[in-house]
CSV table of C-alpha atoms in Angstrom, one decimal:
chain,number,residue,atom,x,y,z
A,1,UNK,CA,115.2,108.4,211.4
A,2,UNK,CA,114.7,105.3,213.5
A,3,UNK,CA,111.2,103.9,213.8
A,4,UNK,CA,109.6,102.9,217.1
A,5,UNK,CA,107.0,100.3,218.1
A,6,UNK,CA,104.3,103.1,217.9
A,7,UNK,CA,104.9,103.3,214.1
A,8,UNK,CA,103.5,99.8,213.5
A,9,UNK,CA,100.0,99.9,212.0
A,10,UNK,CA,97.3,97.7,213.5
A,11,UNK,CA,97.8,94.3,212.0
A,12,UNK,CA,101.4,95.1,211.1
A,13,UNK,CA,104.5,93.3,212.3
A,14,UNK,CA,108.1,94.3,213.1
A,15,UNK,CA,111.2,93.0,214.7
A,16,UNK,CA,112.8,94.6,217.8
A,17,UNK,CA,116.1,96.2,216.9
A,18,UNK,CA,116.9,97.7,220.3
A,19,UNK,CA,115.8,99.6,223.5
A,20,UNK,CA,116.4,103.1,224.5
A,21,UNK,CA,114.9,102.6,228.0
A,22,UNK,CA,117.1,102.5,231.1
A,23,UNK,CA,116.8,101.1,234.6
A,24,UNK,CA,113.6,99.3,235.7
A,25,UNK,CA,111.7,100.2,232.6
A,26,UNK,CA,114.4,98.5,230.4
A,27,UNK,CA,114.2,95.4,232.7
A,28,UNK,CA,110.4,95.2,232.4
A,29,UNK,CA,110.6,95.5,228.6
A,30,UNK,CA,113.2,92.7,228.4
A,31,UNK,CA,111.1,90.6,230.8
A,32,UNK,CA,108.0,90.8,228.5
A,33,UNK,CA,110.1,89.7,225.6
A,34,UNK,CA,111.2,92.9,223.9
A,35,UNK,CA,114.6,91.5,223.1
A,36,UNK,CA,116.6,92.0,219.8
A,37,UNK,CA,115.0,90.1,217.0
A,38,UNK,CA,111.7,89.4,218.8
A,39,UNK,CA,108.7,89.7,216.5
A,40,UNK,CA,106.0,92.1,217.6
A,41,UNK,CA,102.5,92.5,216.1
A,42,UNK,CA,100.1,95.4,216.8
A,43,UNK,CA,96.7,93.9,217.5
A,44,UNK,CA,94.7,96.9,218.6
A,45,UNK,CA,94.5,100.1,220.5
A,46,UNK,CA,92.2,101.7,223.1
A,47,UNK,CA,89.5,104.1,221.8
A,48,UNK,CA,91.6,107.1,222.5
A,49,UNK,CA,94.7,105.5,220.9
A,50,UNK,CA,96.8,105.0,224.0
A,51,UNK,CA,97.8,102.4,225.0
A,52,UNK,CA,98.1,100.0,222.1
A,53,UNK,CA,98.1,96.2,222.3
A,54,UNK,CA,100.9,94.1,221.0
A,55,UNK,CA,101.4,90.4,220.5
A,56,UNK,CA,104.8,89.6,222.0
A,57,UNK,CA,106.0,86.0,222.5
A,58,UNK,CA,102.4,84.7,222.5
A,59,UNK,CA,101.0,87.2,225.0
A,60,UNK,CA,99.1,90.4,224.4
A,61,UNK,CA,100.7,93.3,226.2
A,62,UNK,CA,99.5,96.9,226.4
A,63,UNK,CA,102.2,99.5,226.0
A,64,UNK,CA,101.8,103.3,226.5
A,65,UNK,CA,102.9,105.6,223.7
A,66,UNK,CA,105.5,107.2,226.0
A,67,UNK,CA,107.1,103.7,226.6
A,68,UNK,CA,106.7,102.6,223.0
A,69,UNK,CA,108.9,105.5,221.9
A,70,UNK,CA,111.8,103.6,223.5
A,71,UNK,CA,111.4,100.4,221.5
A,72,UNK,CA,113.3,100.7,218.2
A,73,UNK,CA,112.1,98.3,215.4
A,74,UNK,CA,112.8,97.0,211.9
A,75,UNK,CA,109.5,97.0,210.0
A,76,UNK,CA,108.5,93.8,208.2
A,77,UNK,CA,106.7,94.2,204.9
């Protein structure tokens, strides 16, 4: 089973492996730096757990769980 960006624990890091999104959402993800090999760190989440905040290319970006399911990762230990 492939892991997605939602599986990163707060404070954890991972590398982007690929995107399952299509169309304009894929373009937006690529524009914020979610490209193959990019390092992503989960830095927090809202009180209800959605969205979560990720450090991507030096910027903190909030990503909804429904969109995070489309970002496939390799977890770094």
